[in-house]
Amino acid sequence: MSDNPTKHTKVLIIGSGPAGYTAAVYAARAMLNPVLVYGSEPGGQLTTTTDVENYPGFSDVIQGPWLMDQMKDQAKAVGTEMIEDHISSVNLKSTPFEAVGDSGQKYTADSIIISTGAQARWLNLESEQAYRGFGVSACATCDGFFFKEKVVAVVGGGNAAVEEAMFLTKFASKVKLIHRRDSLRAEKMLQKKLMENKKIEIIWDSAVEEVIGDGEPKNVTGIKIKNLKTNKIDELKLDGLFIAIGHDPATALFKEQLDMDKEGYLITKPDSTETNIPGVYAAGDVKDKTFRQAVTAAGMGCMAALEAEKYLSH
């Protein structure tokens, strides 16, 4: 346990990434002296992407980790206190709100901005992780552009998987949708569009066993799939693999205290980042399962800081 006295702040930001860092920039410029606590993966999902071509303001391709470093440095430069600690419990039942870190440090805050993000679910194959960012992706919107006239596969059977497959047909010459069952969970309207698309081939009752690549330079060249009914293993030649089996928002910490939907995403008021507890705000992928972009997360971080500032001034 740490012997540090309780640390009090007007604005406690939990989690880094575009939402947390942008909230910090705005809160610091409003003279609120925010404290931002980041965990073991500062910068969040963007630190696992390489080329970023869709963040406004950069005509050249930039690197995800670099962009996060810049945001972090900017937040620091305008007066944010950054602390590496993992918040393990919070008490939002009374004000000031309380949070306790793994370090034993206790934080109290007049307002809290939650920007703990989400993680894409992976198949958790060693070969998949080895080729992450080298042909294996969990975001078609981010990476589809790199697969012009190439053959790609999408794994999954829900709305996200079907939408990713449809989106990828803009670039790829062929898209194979691989699903473990013999029917999709996606909405009927989406399924109809999918079936009508000539570029898409559905491979039923199958699971990816292994991602194959050429090692150096690292590029995906194919996958091994197993038919779950016959146990037969096939090899498919392709250039890219997109995993679309869902995301998990990092919200376990707030269960029983904040309203969330059945998937665990925090619920905020319309046109606002305010949760069901006044003074507690949520920004970025922790509440947004629709857009999941760096620029929308940054926008929500800005909103959260402005809302916190207004709340604190009353």
XYZ file of C-alpha atoms in Angstrom:
314
model
C 0.000 0.000 0.000
C 1.199 3.508 -0.681
C 1.578 5.974 2.140
C 0.634 8.850 -0.143
C -2.114 11.051 1.180
C -5.320 11.137 -0.841
C -4.870 13.000 -4.125
C -7.694 15.430 -4.873
C -8.500 16.945 -8.266
C -11.364 18.850 -9.849
C -11.279 16.549 -12.888
C -10.059 12.965 -12.810
C -9.646 11.411 -16.254
C -9.489 7.618 -16.246
C -7.903 6.174 -19.372
C -5.809 7.584 -22.167
C -6.246 7.508 -25.934
C -7.813 10.184 -28.154
C -10.775 10.730 -25.789
C -8.803 10.969 -22.548
C -5.986 13.080 -23.962
C -8.352 15.533 -25.682
C -10.434 15.845 -22.504
C -7.176 16.582 -20.653
C -6.167 19.304 -23.135
C -9.524 21.075 -22.769
C -9.728 20.660 -18.983
C -6.165 21.896 -18.514
C -6.776 24.948 -20.714
C -9.847 25.706 -18.580
C -7.470 25.896 -15.572
C -9.022 22.825 -13.946
C -5.625 21.130 -13.350
C -6.818 17.678 -14.415
C -5.193 14.434 -13.318
C -5.102 11.729 -15.980
C -4.508 8.160 -14.805
C -3.395 5.797 -17.546
C -2.950 2.049 -17.331
C -0.463 -0.360 -18.832
C -1.405 0.491 -22.437
C -1.251 4.284 -22.694
C -2.768 5.491 -25.947
C -5.147 2.560 -26.246
C -6.087 0.838 -29.496
C -4.300 3.372 -31.702
C -0.959 2.208 -30.351
C -1.589 -1.164 -32.010
C -2.255 0.381 -35.434
C 0.528 1.498 -37.709
C -0.517 3.653 -40.660
C -3.181 6.254 -39.894
C -4.520 8.050 -42.971
C -7.909 9.248 -41.703
C -7.018 11.530 -38.794
C -7.648 15.088 -39.971
C -4.747 17.508 -40.109
C -2.054 15.284 -41.625
C -1.610 15.001 -45.370
C 1.124 12.394 -44.938
C 0.502 8.968 -43.468
C 1.182 9.077 -39.734
C 1.773 6.314 -37.205
C -0.819 5.536 -34.526
C 1.690 5.353 -31.645
C 3.246 8.667 -32.747
C -0.164 10.371 -32.818
C -0.861 9.175 -29.270
C 2.549 10.398 -28.060
C 1.816 13.818 -29.565
C -1.576 14.002 -27.841
C -0.030 12.932 -24.553
C 2.747 15.546 -24.812
C 0.202 18.229 -25.703
C -1.966 17.382 -22.684
C 1.131 17.507 -20.455
C 2.330 20.785 -21.971
C -0.913 22.590 -21.125
C -0.863 21.391 -17.522
C -2.242 17.872 -17.131
C -0.745 15.726 -14.395
C -0.163 12.208 -15.776
C -0.003 9.246 -13.421
C 0.613 5.627 -14.363
C -1.642 3.540 -12.156
C -4.460 1.105 -12.720
C -7.731 2.195 -11.123
C -9.113 -0.912 -9.429
C -12.220 0.451 -7.727
C -14.427 3.531 -7.756
C -17.142 4.880 -5.510
C -19.512 7.178 -7.377
C -22.260 7.087 -4.736
C -21.334 10.400 -3.108
C -19.214 13.448 -3.910
C -16.336 13.939 -4.048
C -16.090 10.735 -6.085
C -13.426 8.270 -5.008
C -11.099 6.004 -6.962
C -8.398 3.665 -5.713
C -5.413 2.546 -7.781
C -3.508 -0.743 -7.699
C -0.667 1.317 -6.235
C -2.821 1.899 -3.160
C -3.118 5.579 -4.054
C -6.544 7.022 -3.323
C -7.913 9.726 -5.634
C -10.870 11.997 -4.970
C -12.470 14.126 -7.652
C -15.255 16.648 -8.113
C -15.888 15.242 -11.598
C -14.726 12.183 -13.508
C -14.240 11.606 -17.218
C -14.164 7.940 -18.172
C -12.219 7.143 -21.335
C -11.144 3.560 -20.673
C -11.894 2.480 -24.242
C -12.593 -0.965 -25.602
C -10.610 -3.899 -26.894
C -11.361 -5.796 -30.061
C -11.985 -9.475 -29.425
C -9.408 -11.662 -31.124
C -9.372 -15.356 -31.994
C -6.295 -15.582 -29.754
C -4.235 -17.680 -32.137
C -0.492 -17.208 -31.898
C -0.221 -16.779 -35.676
C -3.026 -14.185 -35.698
C -1.224 -12.074 -33.090
C 2.086 -12.439 -34.968
C 0.541 -10.895 -38.099
C -1.503 -8.211 -36.341
C -0.904 -5.027 -38.327
C 0.696 -7.045 -41.150
C -2.479 -8.229 -42.837
C -4.529 -9.132 -39.757
C -6.817 -6.329 -38.581
C -9.883 -5.757 -36.426
C -10.989 -2.617 -38.255
C -12.095 -2.607 -41.892
C -12.781 1.148 -41.813
C -9.173 1.719 -40.757
C -7.383 -0.742 -43.006
C -9.645 -1.716 -45.916
C -7.988 0.845 -48.155
C -4.712 -1.131 -48.078
C -6.335 -4.138 -49.790
C -7.247 -2.736 -53.210
C -7.835 -5.570 -55.705
C -6.752 -8.135 -53.116
C -8.471 -11.145 -51.589
C -9.528 -10.832 -47.951
C -11.536 -12.780 -45.398
C -13.754 -11.579 -42.551
C -14.415 -13.740 -39.479
C -17.760 -13.385 -37.697
C -21.518 -13.633 -38.171
C -23.069 -10.579 -36.546
C -23.926 -7.131 -37.882
C -20.329 -5.950 -37.531
C -18.959 -8.832 -39.599
C -21.539 -8.363 -42.355
C -20.990 -4.590 -42.446
C -17.205 -5.057 -42.578
C -17.533 -7.588 -45.417
C -19.767 -5.216 -47.410
C -17.429 -2.284 -46.772
C -14.405 -4.286 -47.909
C -15.990 -5.005 -51.310
C -15.253 -1.351 -52.164
C -11.569 -2.254 -52.263
C -11.008 -6.005 -52.359
C -11.547 -8.122 -55.451
C -13.030 -10.933 -53.332
C -14.279 -11.119 -49.740
C -14.798 -14.426 -47.960
C -16.986 -14.356 -44.851
C -16.115 -17.164 -42.464
C -18.677 -18.117 -39.825
C -18.642 -20.914 -37.238
C -22.340 -21.682 -37.655
C -24.648 -22.339 -40.609
C -26.647 -19.126 -40.230
C -25.786 -15.489 -39.499
C -26.887 -13.480 -36.440
C -26.951 -10.254 -38.458
C -30.198 -8.375 -39.201
C -32.216 -9.843 -42.065
C -31.929 -6.684 -44.200
C -28.143 -6.790 -43.945
C -28.086 -10.504 -44.743
C -30.129 -9.900 -47.882
C -27.669 -7.233 -49.091
C -24.772 -9.547 -48.299
C -26.230 -12.480 -50.256
C -26.838 -10.215 -53.265
C -23.232 -9.037 -53.356
C -21.330 -10.902 -56.077
C -17.929 -10.216 -54.520
C -18.769 -11.998 -51.258
C -18.527 -15.725 -50.676
C -19.749 -17.196 -47.379
C -17.904 -20.125 -45.837
C -20.202 -21.786 -43.280
C -19.474 -23.966 -40.237
C -15.811 -23.021 -40.271
C -13.188 -21.606 -37.931
C -9.746 -20.160 -38.613
C -7.063 -22.528 -37.326
C -3.956 -20.654 -38.379
C -2.785 -17.541 -40.210
C -0.066 -18.215 -42.771
C 2.453 -15.636 -43.914
C 5.855 -15.187 -45.452
C 7.618 -14.247 -42.229
C 9.962 -11.520 -43.523
C 8.870 -9.056 -44.751
C 5.791 -9.941 -42.727
C 2.739 -10.353 -44.937
C -0.291 -12.605 -44.687
C -0.458 -15.082 -47.590
C -3.292 -17.333 -46.464
C -5.177 -19.063 -43.665
C -6.010 -22.599 -42.614
C -9.664 -23.154 -41.843
C -11.345 -26.136 -40.278
C -14.855 -27.282 -41.151
C -16.434 -27.797 -37.720
C -18.831 -30.471 -39.025
C -16.354 -32.628 -40.959
C -13.092 -31.551 -39.232
C -11.592 -31.189 -42.713
C -8.847 -28.547 -42.930
C -8.544 -26.323 -45.999
C -5.999 -23.723 -46.925
C -7.194 -20.457 -48.471
C -4.867 -18.085 -50.285
C -5.547 -14.469 -49.298
C -3.889 -11.146 -48.505
C -5.803 -9.941 -45.464
C -7.832 -11.230 -42.536
C -10.344 -9.084 -40.635
C -11.569 -10.225 -37.240
C -15.114 -8.984 -36.558
C -16.284 -10.931 -33.524
C -17.017 -7.903 -31.379
C -15.437 -5.516 -28.887
C -15.364 -5.478 -25.106
C -15.633 -2.056 -23.474
C -13.450 -1.653 -20.372
C -16.322 -1.017 -17.958
C -16.159 -3.834 -15.364
C -15.005 -1.174 -12.894
C -18.339 0.666 -13.130
C -20.784 -2.253 -12.871
C -23.656 -1.633 -10.420
C -22.831 2.109 -10.399
C -23.306 3.405 -13.947
C -25.984 2.531 -16.486
C -24.697 0.377 -19.339
C -26.242 -1.572 -22.176
C -26.283 -5.368 -22.359
C -22.851 -5.380 -24.013
C -21.355 -3.270 -21.226
C -21.072 0.071 -23.056
C -21.745 3.081 -20.824
C -24.980 4.895 -21.606
C -24.904 8.691 -21.834
C -27.643 11.256 -22.316
C -28.494 12.263 -25.913
C -26.066 14.838 -27.378
C -24.036 14.621 -24.189
C -21.314 12.576 -22.517
C -23.070 12.676 -19.126
C -23.778 9.301 -17.527
C -26.678 8.651 -15.128
C -24.572 10.288 -12.381
C -24.176 14.074 -12.747
C -20.485 14.983 -12.810
C -19.469 11.644 -14.329
C -18.849 11.631 -18.086
C -17.950 8.945 -20.599
C -16.114 9.554 -23.884
C -14.780 7.438 -26.724
C -15.107 3.715 -27.372
C -16.169 3.051 -23.780
C -19.581 4.418 -24.815
C -19.445 4.384 -28.607
C -19.880 1.110 -30.444
C -21.105 2.759 -33.639
C -18.234 4.830 -34.981
C -15.145 3.802 -32.992
C -12.853 6.309 -34.694
C -10.004 8.338 -33.207
C -11.566 11.588 -34.405
C -15.004 10.835 -32.892
C -13.365 9.766 -29.615
C -11.377 13.029 -29.553
C -14.599 14.953 -30.228
C -16.300 13.276 -27.279
C -13.277 13.970 -25.060
C -13.701 17.657 -25.878
C -17.438 17.468 -25.091
C -16.793 15.732 -21.764
C -14.278 18.371 -20.630
C -16.619 21.220 -21.591
C -19.505 19.534 -19.780
C -17.346 18.913 -16.696
C -16.245 22.564 -16.698
C -19.879 23.711 -16.833
C -20.856 21.276 -14.078
C -18.021 22.467 -11.814
C -18.854 26.142 -12.308
C -22.381 25.662 -10.895
